[in-house]
Coordinates of C-alpha atoms and ligand atoms in Angstrom, one line a residue:
M966 CA -10.9 2.9 -69.9
V967 CA -11.3 3.9 -66.1
T968 CA -10.1 7.2 -67.3
E969 CA -12.8 7.3 -70.3
I970 CA -16.2 6.6 -67.5
I971 CA -14.4 9.1 -65.1
S972 CA -13.5 12.2 -67.9
S973 CA -17.7 11.5 -69.4
F974 CA -18.6 12.0 -65.4
G975 CA -20.5 15.6 -64.9
I976 CA -21.9 16.6 -61.3
S977 CA -25.9 15.5 -61.9
D978 CA -24.9 11.8 -62.1
I979 CA -23.6 12.2 -58.9
P980 CA -27.0 11.4 -56.9
S981 CA -27.0 8.5 -59.2
L982 CA -23.3 7.2 -57.9
L983 CA -24.1 7.9 -54.3
I984 CA -27.6 5.7 -54.3
I985 CA -25.1 3.1 -56.0
L986 CA -22.3 3.3 -53.5
S987 CA -25.0 2.8 -50.7
I988 CA -26.3 -0.2 -52.2
I989 CA -23.5 -1.4 -52.5
Y990 CA -22.5 -0.6 -49.4
V991 CA -26.0 -2.1 -47.5
T992 CA -25.4 -5.2 -49.7
R993 CA -21.8 -5.7 -48.5
F994 CA -22.9 -4.9 -45.0
Y995 CA -25.7 -7.5 -44.6
Y996 CA -23.8 -9.7 -46.9
N997 CA -20.8 -9.4 -43.6
Y998 CA -24.1 -10.1 -40.7
F999 CA -26.0 -13.5 -43.0
T1000 CA -22.9 -15.0 -43.8
R1001 CA -21.3 -14.5 -39.7
P1002 CA -19.6 -17.5 -38.1
N1003 CA -21.6 -18.8 -35.4
P1004 CA -24.9 -16.4 -35.7
L1005 CA -26.1 -16.0 -32.3
P1006 CA -29.8 -14.5 -31.6
G1007 CA -29.5 -10.4 -31.3
P1008 CA -31.3 -7.3 -32.2
F1009 CA -31.0 -6.8 -36.1
P1010 CA -28.6 -4.2 -36.9
L1011 CA -28.5 -1.8 -39.2
P1012 CA -26.1 0.0 -40.9
I1013 CA -23.9 2.5 -40.2
I1014 CA -25.0 2.5 -36.4
G1015 CA -25.6 -1.6 -36.2
S1016 CA -27.4 -2.5 -33.0
A1017 CA -26.9 1.4 -31.1
Y1018 CA -30.6 2.7 -32.2
Q1019 CA -32.1 0.3 -30.1
Q1020 CA -29.8 1.9 -27.3
I1021 CA -31.0 5.4 -27.5
G1022 CA -32.6 6.8 -24.8
C1023 CA -31.8 4.0 -22.6
G1024 CA -28.4 3.0 -20.2
F1025 CA -26.4 0.7 -21.6
N1026 CA -26.8 -1.8 -18.6
S1027 CA -30.1 -1.9 -19.0
W1028 CA -29.9 -2.2 -22.0
L1029 CA -28.1 -5.3 -21.7
I1030 CA -30.1 -6.1 -19.6
S1031 CA -33.4 -6.1 -21.1
L1032 CA -31.8 -8.0 -24.1
H1033 CA -30.4 -10.6 -22.6
K1034 CA -34.0 -11.3 -21.2
K1035 CA -35.2 -11.1 -24.6
Y1036 CA -32.6 -13.8 -26.1
G1037 CA -30.3 -15.8 -23.2
D1038 CA -27.3 -16.5 -21.6
M1039 CA -25.6 -16.1 -25.4
F1040 CA -26.3 -13.2 -27.3
E1041 CA -25.1 -10.9 -30.3
I1042 CA -24.9 -6.9 -31.6
I1043 CA -23.0 -4.8 -33.6
L1044 CA -21.8 -1.7 -32.4
A1045 CA -19.2 1.0 -34.2
G1046 CA -19.0 -1.7 -37.0
Q1047 CA -17.3 -4.6 -34.2
R1048 CA -19.1 -8.0 -32.9
L1049 CA -19.3 -8.1 -29.5
I1050 CA -20.6 -11.5 -28.2
I1051 CA -21.7 -11.2 -24.7
L1052 CA -22.1 -13.8 -22.4
C1053 CA -24.3 -14.0 -18.8
R1054 CA -23.5 -17.5 -16.9
P1055 CA -20.1 -17.7 -14.9
D1056 CA -19.2 -21.5 -16.9
L1057 CA -19.1 -19.3 -20.3
V1058 CA -16.0 -16.6 -18.9
V1059 CA -13.9 -18.7 -17.2
K1060 CA -11.4 -19.7 -19.3
M1061 CA -11.8 -15.5 -19.9
N1062 CA -10.5 -15.3 -16.5
I1063 CA -7.6 -17.9 -15.8
P1064 CA -4.8 -16.1 -14.0
S1065 CA -1.7 -16.7 -16.7
T1066 CA 0.6 -15.4 -19.2
K1067 CA -0.3 -17.6 -21.3
T1068 CA -4.2 -16.8 -21.3
N1069 CA -5.7 -16.4 -24.9
Y1070 CA -7.6 -13.6 -23.7
P1071 CA -4.5 -11.4 -23.0
T1072 CA -6.4 -8.4 -24.4
R1073 CA -9.7 -5.9 -23.8
L1074 CA -11.1 -4.5 -26.8
H1075 CA -10.1 -4.0 -30.4
I1076 CA -8.6 -0.4 -30.6
T1077 CA -10.6 1.5 -33.2
E1078 CA -10.5 4.0 -34.8
G1079 CA -12.4 6.0 -32.3
F1080 CA -10.2 5.4 -29.6
M1081 CA -7.5 6.4 -31.5
E1082 CA -9.6 9.8 -31.7
Y1083 CA -9.8 9.7 -28.3
E1084 CA -6.6 9.0 -27.4
L1085 CA -7.2 5.9 -25.5
G1086 CA -5.5 3.0 -27.3
G1087 CA -1.9 1.8 -26.3
K1088 CA -1.0 3.2 -23.5
G1089 CA -1.0 2.6 -19.6
L1090 CA -2.7 -0.2 -19.1
T1091 CA -7.2 -0.2 -19.7
F1092 CA -6.4 -0.2 -23.4
N1093 CA -3.0 -1.3 -24.2
N1094 CA -2.9 -4.2 -26.7
D1095 CA 0.9 -4.2 -26.8
H1096 CA 1.3 -7.2 -23.9
K1097 CA 4.7 -6.1 -23.7
S1098 CA 3.9 -2.7 -23.3
W1099 CA 1.3 -3.9 -20.8
K1100 CA 3.4 -6.2 -18.6
Y1101 CA 6.1 -2.8 -17.9
N1102 CA 3.7 -0.9 -17.2
R1103 CA 1.7 -3.7 -14.9
Q1104 CA 4.8 -4.3 -12.7
F1105 CA 5.1 -0.5 -12.0
F1106 CA 2.3 0.2 -11.8
S1107 CA 1.2 -3.3 -9.0
Q1108 CA 4.7 -2.8 -7.1
A1109 CA 2.9 1.3 -6.3
L1110 CA -0.6 -0.3 -5.2
M1111 CA -0.3 -3.3 -3.7
T1112 CA 3.4 -3.4 -0.8
P1113 CA 2.2 -3.7 2.9
S1114 CA 4.3 -0.5 3.6
F1115 CA 1.6 1.4 1.1
N1116 CA -1.5 0.3 1.9
H1117 CA 0.0 1.5 5.7
L1118 CA 0.8 5.3 3.8
A1119 CA -2.7 4.5 1.8
V1120 CA -4.7 4.2 5.3
E1121 CA -3.1 7.2 7.2
W1122 CA -3.7 9.8 4.1
T1123 CA -7.3 8.2 4.6
N1124 CA -7.9 8.8 8.2
E1125 CA -5.9 12.6 7.6
L1126 CA -8.5 13.5 5.1
W1127 CA -11.8 12.4 7.2
N1128 CA -10.2 14.4 9.6
E1129 CA -10.2 16.9 7.0
M1130 CA -13.5 16.3 5.4
E1131 CA -15.2 15.8 8.5
S1132 CA -14.7 19.3 9.9
Y1133 CA -16.4 20.6 7.0
W1134 CA -19.1 18.5 7.5
N1135 CA -19.4 20.0 10.7
N1136 CA -18.9 23.1 9.7
L1137 CA -21.5 23.0 6.6
G1138 CA -23.9 22.0 10.3
E1139 CA -26.2 19.0 10.0
D1140 CA -29.2 20.8 8.2
Y1141 CA -27.1 20.8 5.2
E1142 CA -28.2 18.8 1.9
L1143 CA -24.7 18.1 0.5
D1144 CA -24.7 15.7 -2.8
L1145 CA -22.1 13.2 -1.1
I1146 CA -21.4 12.2 -4.6
K1147 CA -19.2 15.5 -5.3
W1148 CA -17.9 14.8 -1.9
M1149 CA -16.1 11.6 -2.3
R1150 CA -15.6 11.9 -5.9
R1151 CA -13.1 14.5 -4.8
F1152 CA -12.3 12.7 -1.4
T1153 CA -11.0 9.3 -3.8
N1154 CA -9.2 11.7 -6.3
E1155 CA -7.5 13.6 -3.4
I1156 CA -5.8 9.8 -2.3
I1157 CA -5.3 8.8 -6.4
F1158 CA -3.8 12.0 -7.1
K1159 CA -1.5 11.8 -3.5
V1160 CA -0.8 8.2 -4.6
A1161 CA 0.3 9.2 -9.0
T1162 CA 2.1 12.0 -8.3
G1163 CA 2.8 13.0 -3.8
T1164 CA 1.2 15.7 -3.7
K1165 CA -2.0 17.3 -2.2
N1166 CA -4.6 18.7 -5.0
N1167 CA -6.9 20.1 -2.0
A1168 CA -9.7 18.9 -4.3
I1169 CA -12.0 18.2 -0.4
A1170 CA -11.2 21.8 0.4
S1171 CA -12.0 23.8 -2.2
Y1172 CA -14.7 21.9 -2.8
H1173 CA -16.1 23.0 0.6
D1174 CA -14.8 26.8 -0.1
M1175 CA -16.8 26.8 -3.4
L1176 CA -19.5 25.9 -1.0
I1177 CA -19.2 28.5 1.9
N1178 CA -17.5 30.5 -1.0
N1179 CA -17.1 33.9 1.2
S1180 CA -13.9 34.5 2.1
L1181 CA -11.7 34.5 -1.1
N1182 CA -9.9 36.4 -3.2
E1183 CA -9.4 36.0 -6.6
K1184 CA -6.5 33.9 -6.8
E1185 CA -7.7 31.6 -4.1
K1186 CA -10.9 31.6 -6.4
E1187 CA -8.5 30.8 -9.6
K1188 CA -7.5 27.5 -8.1
L1189 CA -10.8 26.0 -6.6
I1190 CA -12.0 27.0 -10.6
E1191 CA -8.6 24.9 -11.7
S1192 CA -9.5 21.9 -9.3
K1193 CA -12.7 21.7 -10.2
N1194 CA -12.4 21.5 -13.5
F1195 CA -9.7 19.0 -13.4
I1196 CA -12.0 17.0 -11.0
E1197 CA -14.5 17.3 -14.0
S1198 CA -13.0 16.7 -16.8
I1199 CA -12.0 13.0 -15.6
E1200 CA -15.8 12.6 -14.9
T1201 CA -16.0 13.8 -18.5
Y1202 CA -13.6 12.0 -20.1
V1203 CA -14.8 8.4 -18.3
E1204 CA -18.4 9.7 -19.2
G1205 CA -17.7 9.9 -22.9
I1206 CA -15.5 6.6 -23.5
F1207 CA -18.6 5.2 -24.5
Y1208 CA -19.3 7.7 -27.2
F1209 CA -16.0 6.4 -29.3
F1210 CA -16.5 2.7 -28.3
A1211 CA -20.6 3.0 -29.3
F1212 CA -20.2 5.1 -32.3
N1213 CA -18.3 5.3 -35.6
K1214 CA -17.0 7.9 -37.3
F1215 CA -20.0 8.7 -39.5
T1216 CA -22.2 9.0 -36.9
R1217 CA -20.1 10.8 -34.3
N1218 CA -19.5 13.2 -37.6
Y1219 CA -22.5 13.6 -38.7
F1220 CA -25.7 12.5 -36.1
P1221 CA -26.3 16.1 -34.9
L1222 CA -26.8 15.2 -31.1
I1223 CA -24.1 12.8 -31.1
R1224 CA -21.6 15.5 -33.0
G1225 CA -22.3 18.7 -30.3
K1226 CA -22.2 16.2 -27.5
V1227 CA -18.7 14.6 -29.3
K1228 CA -17.0 18.0 -29.8
K1229 CA -17.0 18.9 -26.1
L1230 CA -15.3 15.3 -24.9
L1231 CA -12.9 16.4 -27.6
K1232 CA -12.2 19.8 -26.1
N1233 CA -12.5 18.0 -22.4
K1234 CA -10.0 15.6 -23.5
D1235 CA -7.2 18.3 -24.9
Y1236 CA -8.1 20.5 -21.6
L1237 CA -7.5 17.5 -18.9
F1238 CA -4.4 15.9 -21.6
D1239 CA -2.7 19.2 -21.2
R1240 CA -2.6 18.8 -17.4
L1241 CA -1.4 16.0 -17.0
Y1242 CA 2.1 16.4 -19.4
T1243 CA 2.3 19.3 -17.6
L1244 CA 2.8 17.9 -14.6
I1245 CA 5.2 15.3 -16.2
K1246 CA 7.2 18.2 -17.3
E1247 CA 7.4 20.1 -13.6
R1248 CA 8.0 16.9 -12.1
R1249 CA 10.5 15.9 -14.6
I1250 CA 12.5 19.8 -13.6
E1251 CA 12.0 19.6 -9.9
I1252 CA 13.8 15.8 -10.1
E1253 CA 16.9 17.3 -12.2
N1254 CA 17.1 20.0 -9.5
T1255 CA 17.5 17.6 -6.3
P1256 CA 20.9 16.7 -5.9
L1257 CA 21.5 12.8 -6.0
D1258 CA 22.3 12.4 -2.2
Q1259 CA 19.0 13.9 -1.3
P1260 CA 15.7 11.5 -1.5
L1261 CA 12.9 11.7 -4.3
S1262 CA 9.3 11.4 -3.3
H1263 CA 7.7 7.6 -2.9
D1264 CA 4.8 8.4 -5.7
M1265 CA 4.1 7.3 -8.9
L1266 CA 5.2 9.9 -11.0
T1267 CA 8.8 9.8 -9.6
T1268 CA 8.9 5.9 -9.9
F1269 CA 7.8 6.3 -13.8
I1270 CA 10.0 9.1 -14.3
T1271 CA 13.7 7.6 -12.9
A1272 CA 13.2 3.8 -14.3
N1273 CA 15.7 2.5 -15.0
T1274 CA 17.4 6.2 -14.9
P1275 CA 20.5 6.1 -12.0
R1276 CA 18.0 7.8 -10.1
D1277 CA 15.7 5.0 -10.1
I1278 CA 15.0 4.0 -6.3
N1279 CA 13.8 0.8 -7.0
A1280 CA 15.9 -2.0 -7.5
V1281 CA 13.8 -4.1 -9.4
K1282 CA 15.1 -5.4 -13.3
Y1283 CA 13.3 -7.6 -15.2
A1284 CA 14.8 -10.1 -17.7
D1285 CA 13.5 -9.0 -20.7
A1286 CA 16.2 -6.2 -22.1
D1287 CA 14.0 -4.4 -24.2
L1288 CA 12.1 -3.4 -20.8
L1289 CA 15.7 -2.0 -19.1
R1290 CA 14.9 1.2 -20.9
P1291 CA 13.5 4.4 -19.3
M1292 CA 10.0 5.1 -19.9
T1293 CA 9.0 7.9 -22.7
D1294 CA 6.5 10.7 -21.3
N1295 CA 3.6 9.0 -23.5
E1296 CA 3.9 6.0 -21.6
I1297 CA 4.4 8.4 -17.9
F1298 CA 1.4 10.3 -19.4
G1299 CA -0.6 6.6 -19.9
N1300 CA -0.1 4.9 -16.9
I1301 CA -0.9 8.4 -14.8
L1302 CA -3.8 9.0 -16.6
D1303 CA -5.5 5.5 -15.8
A1304 CA -4.4 5.9 -12.1
M1305 CA -6.6 8.5 -12.0
L1306 CA -9.2 7.8 -14.4
A1307 CA -9.6 3.8 -12.9
G1308 CA -9.3 5.3 -9.5
T1309 CA -11.9 8.6 -8.8
D1310 CA -15.1 7.5 -9.7
T1311 CA -15.5 3.6 -9.1
T1312 CA -14.4 4.0 -5.7
A1313 CA -16.7 6.5 -5.2
N1314 CA -19.3 5.9 -6.5
F1315 CA -19.0 2.4 -4.6
I1316 CA -19.0 4.3 -1.8
C1317 CA -22.4 6.4 -2.4
F1318 CA -24.2 3.3 -3.6
V1319 CA -23.2 1.2 -0.2
V1320 CA -24.5 4.4 1.4
Y1321 CA -27.7 4.6 -0.7
Y1322 CA -28.5 0.8 0.5
L1323 CA -28.1 1.2 4.2
G1324 CA -30.7 3.5 4.1
H1325 CA -32.7 1.8 3.0
Y1326 CA -31.5 -1.2 5.2
P1327 CA -31.4 -0.6 8.4
E1328 CA -31.1 -3.9 10.6
V1329 CA -27.9 -3.8 8.1
K1330 CA -26.7 -0.9 9.2
Q1331 CA -27.5 -1.6 12.7
R1332 CA -25.7 -4.9 12.7
L1333 CA -22.3 -3.3 10.5
R1334 CA -22.1 -0.7 12.6
Q1335 CA -22.1 -3.8 15.4
E1336 CA -18.7 -5.1 13.9
F1337 CA -17.3 -1.4 13.8
D1338 CA -17.9 -1.2 18.0
R1339 CA -16.7 -4.8 19.0
V1340 CA -13.7 -4.0 16.2
L1341 CA -12.4 -0.7 17.5
G1342 CA -13.8 0.1 20.7
K1343 CA -15.5 2.9 22.2
D1344 CA -13.0 5.3 21.1
L1345 CA -14.6 7.4 18.0
T1346 CA -11.5 9.0 17.2
R1347 CA -9.1 6.3 17.4
P1348 CA -7.5 6.2 13.6
I1349 CA -8.5 3.1 12.2
T1350 CA -5.9 0.8 10.6
N1351 CA -5.0 -1.9 8.2
K1352 CA -6.1 -4.8 11.2
D1353 CA -9.1 -3.2 11.9
L1354 CA -9.8 -3.4 7.9
D1355 CA -9.1 -7.0 8.5
E1356 CA -11.2 -8.2 10.7
L1357 CA -14.3 -6.9 9.5
E1358 CA -16.4 -9.6 8.1
Y1359 CA -19.5 -8.5 7.8
C1360 CA -18.5 -5.4 6.1
D1361 CA -16.5 -7.4 3.3
A1362 CA -20.4 -9.2 3.1
V1363 CA -22.4 -5.7 3.0
T1364 CA -20.0 -4.3 0.0
K1365 CA -20.1 -7.6 -1.7
E1366 CA -24.3 -7.8 -1.7
V1367 CA -24.4 -4.1 -2.5
Y1368 CA -22.1 -4.5 -5.7
R1369 CA -23.7 -7.6 -6.7
H1370 CA -27.3 -5.5 -7.1
S1371 CA -25.2 -2.5 -8.5
P1372 CA -22.4 -2.9 -10.0
I1373 CA -20.0 -0.5 -11.1
V1374 CA -18.1 -1.6 -13.8
F1375 CA -21.4 -4.0 -15.2
F1376 CA -19.7 -5.6 -18.3
L1377 CA -15.9 -7.1 -19.1
A1378 CA -14.8 -7.2 -22.5
R1379 CA -11.9 -10.0 -24.0
I1380 CA -10.5 -10.6 -27.2
N1381 CA -9.4 -13.8 -27.6
A1382 CA -5.3 -14.3 -29.7
Q1383 CA -6.2 -17.9 -30.8
H1384 CA -10.1 -19.8 -31.6
D1385 CA -11.2 -20.8 -29.0
K1386 CA -14.5 -22.9 -27.9
V1387 CA -16.4 -20.8 -26.4
G1388 CA -20.6 -21.6 -25.1
G1389 CA -20.2 -24.5 -28.0
Y1390 CA -19.3 -23.2 -30.9
D1391 CA -15.9 -22.5 -32.3
W1392 CA -14.8 -18.8 -31.9
P1393 CA -12.1 -17.4 -34.9
G1394 CA -9.6 -15.4 -32.5
G1395 CA -9.9 -11.8 -32.6
T1396 CA -13.6 -12.5 -31.6
T1397 CA -14.6 -9.6 -29.0
F1398 CA -16.5 -11.3 -25.4
Q1399 CA -18.5 -8.8 -22.7
M1400 CA -19.1 -10.8 -19.9
L1401 CA -22.3 -9.2 -18.7
T1402 CA -21.7 -8.7 -15.1
S1403 CA -24.9 -7.2 -13.9
V1404 CA -26.3 -10.2 -14.9
L1405 CA -24.3 -12.9 -14.0
M1406 CA -23.9 -11.6 -10.4
K1407 CA -27.9 -12.6 -10.3
H1408 CA -28.1 -15.5 -12.5
K1409 CA -30.6 -17.6 -10.9
D1410 CA -29.1 -20.6 -11.9
Y1411 CA -26.3 -19.2 -9.3
W1412 CA -27.5 -17.2 -6.6
T1413 CA -30.1 -18.2 -4.1
E1414 CA -33.1 -15.5 -4.4
P1415 CA -30.7 -13.4 -6.8
E1416 CA -33.6 -10.1 -6.5
K1417 CA -32.9 -10.3 -2.3
F1418 CA -31.1 -7.6 -1.1
D1419 CA -28.6 -9.8 1.6
P1420 CA -25.5 -9.8 2.9
D1421 CA -25.8 -12.9 5.0
R1422 CA -25.6 -15.0 1.7
F1423 CA -21.9 -14.2 2.2
Y1424 CA -21.5 -13.5 5.7
R1425 CA -20.5 -17.1 7.1
V1426 CA -22.0 -18.8 4.6
E1427 CA -20.7 -22.4 5.6
E1428 CA -22.8 -22.0 9.0
S1429 CA -25.8 -21.8 7.0
D1430 CA -28.6 -23.7 5.5
K1431 CA -30.1 -21.0 3.4
Y1432 CA -27.6 -20.2 0.6
L1433 CA -26.8 -23.7 -0.6
L1434 CA -25.7 -22.1 -4.4
E1435 CA -23.1 -19.6 -2.3
K1436 CA -21.5 -22.1 -0.4
K1437 CA -20.7 -23.9 -3.3
K1438 CA -18.3 -20.9 -3.8
I1439 CA -18.5 -21.4 -7.7
K1440 CA -15.7 -19.2 -9.8
D1441 CA -16.5 -16.5 -11.9
T1442 CA -19.9 -15.7 -10.0
L1443 CA -18.9 -12.8 -8.4
L1444 CA -16.4 -9.7 -10.5
I1445 CA -16.1 -7.6 -8.9
F1446 CA -12.7 -6.4 -10.0
G1447 CA -13.1 -9.0 -12.9
G1448 CA -10.4 -11.7 -12.9
G1449 CA -7.4 -13.3 -15.0
I1450 CA -3.8 -10.7 -16.0
R1451 CA -5.8 -8.1 -16.6
M1452 CA -7.6 -8.5 -12.9
C1453 CA -8.3 -4.6 -11.5
P1454 CA -4.8 -3.7 -9.7
G1455 CA -6.1 -1.1 -7.6
R1456 CA -8.4 -3.3 -5.7
K1457 CA -6.7 -2.7 -2.4
L1458 CA -7.0 1.0 -2.3
A1459 CA -10.0 0.7 -3.2
L1460 CA -11.2 -1.3 -0.8
M1461 CA -9.0 0.1 2.2
E1462 CA -10.6 3.2 0.8
L1463 CA -14.2 2.5 1.2
K1464 CA -13.8 0.4 4.5
S1465 CA -12.2 2.8 5.7
L1466 CA -14.8 5.5 4.9
L1467 CA -17.3 3.5 5.9
I1468 CA -15.7 3.2 9.5
L1469 CA -15.3 6.4 9.6
I1470 CA -18.5 7.9 9.2
Y1471 CA -21.2 5.6 10.5
R1472 CA -19.6 4.7 13.6
K1473 CA -19.9 9.3 14.9
Y1474 CA -22.8 9.6 12.3
D1475 CA -26.4 8.8 10.9
V1476 CA -26.5 9.3 6.8
E1477 CA -29.5 10.7 6.3
L1478 CA -31.0 10.1 2.7
V1479 CA -33.2 13.5 2.3
D1480 CA -35.2 11.7 -0.1
M1481 CA -36.2 8.0 0.4
N1482 CA -38.6 7.4 -2.0
A1483 CA -36.2 8.2 -4.8
P1484 CA -34.1 5.7 -7.1
L1485 CA -30.6 5.4 -7.0
K1486 CA -29.9 8.1 -9.3
Y1487 CA -27.2 7.1 -12.1
S1488 CA -25.6 6.7 -16.0
S1489 CA -25.1 3.5 -16.9
D1490 CA -22.5 4.4 -20.4
M1491 CA -19.7 2.4 -20.0
I1492 CA -19.5 2.1 -15.8
N1493 CA -22.4 2.5 -13.9
V1494 CA -22.4 6.4 -11.9
C1495 CA -23.4 7.6 -9.3
K1496 CA -25.4 10.6 -10.6
E1497 CA -26.1 12.6 -7.2
L1498 CA -26.7 11.3 -3.7
I1499 CA -28.3 14.2 -1.4
V1500 CA -27.3 13.4 2.6
R1501 CA -27.7 14.6 5.8
I1502 CA -25.4 13.9 8.3
K1503 CA -26.2 13.6 11.3
P1504 CA -25.0 12.7 15.2
R1505 CA -24.8 9.7 16.0
K1506 CA -27.9 8.4 18.3
F1507 CA -26.8 6.3 20.5
Ligands
LIG493 C1 -14.1 0.3 -6.5 C2 -13.7 0.6 -7.0 C3 -13.1 -0.6 -8.8 C4 -13.7 -1.1 -9.1 C5 -15.2 -1.8 -8.1 C6 -12.8 -1.9 -10.2 C7 -13.4 -2.6 -11.0 C8 -12.1 -2.1 -12.1 C9 -12.5 -4.0 -13.0 C10 -13.7 -4.7 -12.9 C11 -11.9 -3.8 -14.2 C12 -11.8 -4.5 -14.8 C13 -10.8 -6.3 -14.7 C14 -11.0 -6.8 -16.0 O1 -10.9 -6.4 -16.6 O2 -11.0 -8.5 -15.5 C15 -10.2 -2.9 -13.9 C16 -9.6 -2.7 -14.2 C17 -8.7 -1.9 -13.5 N1 -8.1 -1.3 -12.6 FE1 -9.8 -0.9 -11.2 N2 -11.7 -0.8 -10.0 C18 -11.8 0.2 -8.9 C19 -10.7 0.6 -8.5 C20 -9.7 1.3 -8.9 C21 -7.8 2.2 -8.3 C22 -8.9 2.4 -7.1 C23 -7.4 2.0 -9.3 C24 -6.1 2.3 -8.8 C25 -5.6 3.7 -9.5 C26 -7.8 0.9 -10.4 C27 -7.0 0.9 -11.1 C28 -7.2 0.0 -12.5 C29 -6.6 -0.8 -13.6 C30 -5.9 0.4 -13.9 C31 -7.4 -1.2 -14.5 C32 -6.6 -1.9 -16.2 C33 -5.5 -3.1 -15.3 C34 -5.2 -3.8 -16.9 O3 -5.4 -3.0 -18.0 O4 -4.0 -4.6 -16.6 N3 -9.0 1.0 -10.4 N4 -11.4 -2.4 -12.6

C-alpha cells in the first residue's frame, strides 16, 4: 500500500507534499505550544524561529529586560526549539544556587545540535553535562586557580605585566588615544595563557609593536599577526556561541544574514581549535623529552597531561576508581579552551566597565584613590601584594556597584534533574531556567533606589541608615560569579587582576575618557562585551 502511494508520486506532487508537511509541522508546533505545562506569559513564538524574530536588531540582554517590563518576574521564551523559563527575582532562584553536590540543578543548558556543531558540549566545565567528567575536570581547575601559592604567583605576574604595559603606554605618549578594551583583552589573555600553559604569549608586546609598526622584520610581523589572530579568535568564538544557542539548524543554514556569519564562525572555530590542539601536542612532546629527575612546570596544561601518570605533580587522588586515569587530549583541550574563553573577555570587560564609571563619577574615583594611597603609602612603584588587595574595602564596593549596573554574565542557566516547584508551579525534570541577573540585581523589592549608581550601598552598610534593603543581605541578590556548584572557579584570579590593575593605573595615572558623552559601547549576545573604550592615559595630578 505504502509502496503504491510512493510510486504513484510525480514531480508535480512535490509542492503539494511540501505544503502538507508544513501544515503538519505548524499544527504540531502550536499543539505542543498550547498544551505545554504551566503556560507563562511571553512573546508569541513562530514555527522554526520561536521567539528569536523579536530579538533581531536589539541585544539579547536589552530584549530580555524589555520582556521583563512587559511580562513580569517570571516569563518564557522559545529559542532554537527550547523553552526557557526566565526568572527575575532572587527568591525564585534560591534552589538553583545551593552549593551542594546533591543539588537538583547540576547542569546549565541542554547540549543541543547547535552546541554540538560548534563543538561546545560534553567537555571541559562550562557546557559539560556529564556530572562525573565535570567533577573530575573541576577538581583540577580549582586546584590550579584557587590555592594560596597560585594567588601569590598571579599577583606577581600581574605586577610584571603591568610594568611592561606601562612602558608601552609611556612610549605612546600621554596624548595617544588608546582603545582600552583591546589592551585589557591582551592583558587578561596573557595572564590566562600563562596560567594555562606556563608560557608567555607576548600578546601585549605584539599589540604595541603593531601600533608603532616601524622596526619589525618579516618573521616578527608574522608572529605578531599570529598573536592578534589568536586573541581575536577567542573573542569571535565567544560571540558566536549565541548563534548556536538561539538559532536552530534550519535558520543557521538557510537564513541569508545568519548563514554567512555562521560559516565564518565555524571557520574561526577550526582555527582556534587547531591552535589549542597544537599547543597540547607540543607540550606532550616536551614532557616526554624531559628526564624524570627534572621538574616540570607548574601550569594547568602540564597538570592535565601528567594527571594520574607517573609524572603526576600533585599527590591528590580521587576515591572514585573511574577517575583515576590520565586525561585524554579531548578532555585537556576542553579545559584549556574553557580557561581561555572564560578567563579573557570577562575580566577585560569588567576592567573597562569600571574605568568607564570612574570616568563619570569623579567623586567615587577620588575616594577610591584615597583608599589606594592609604593602603599603599607614598611609594608609587611598590609592587602590589595579596595583603594590599584584601584591605581594599571601598574598591570592592565600587566593583560590585559597577557590575550591578553593567553585568558581564547577565543570565545564569540551570536545568532541573528532577521535577521541582519554582514560582508556585511544578516543573518536569529537564526544564531550562534562566536567572536574569541584569534584572535581579536591580529589582526594586531588593535594592534601595536601584537605578542610582552609589558604591556606598556596599560599603560599611551596617553603619548607614540609608541602605536598609542592602543591610538585610538577602541571598542571591548579587550574583557576580554565579552560585551553587557551578559558581565561577576563576573568581579569585579575576578579582585579583581587576583590583591590582585598578591600583596600578589609578595611583599613578588619570584615565581620561576621550568622549565623555558617549554611552558605554557594548554588544550583548551571550555575555556583555565591551566593543570600544577610547581613553588617554595622563600622569596623575596630585
Ligand atoms: C570578571 C571576570 C569573571 C566573571 C564576571 C565571571 C563570571 C562567571 C559566571 C557568572 C559563571 C557562571 C556561574 C554559574 O553558572 O553559576 C562563570 C563560570 C565559569 N567561569 Fe567565570 N567569570 C570571570 C572570570 C573567570 C576566569 C578568570 C576564569 C578562569 C580561568 C573563569 C572560568 C570559569 C569557568 C570554567 C566557568 C564554568 C564553571 C562550571 O561550569 O563549573 N571565569 N563565570
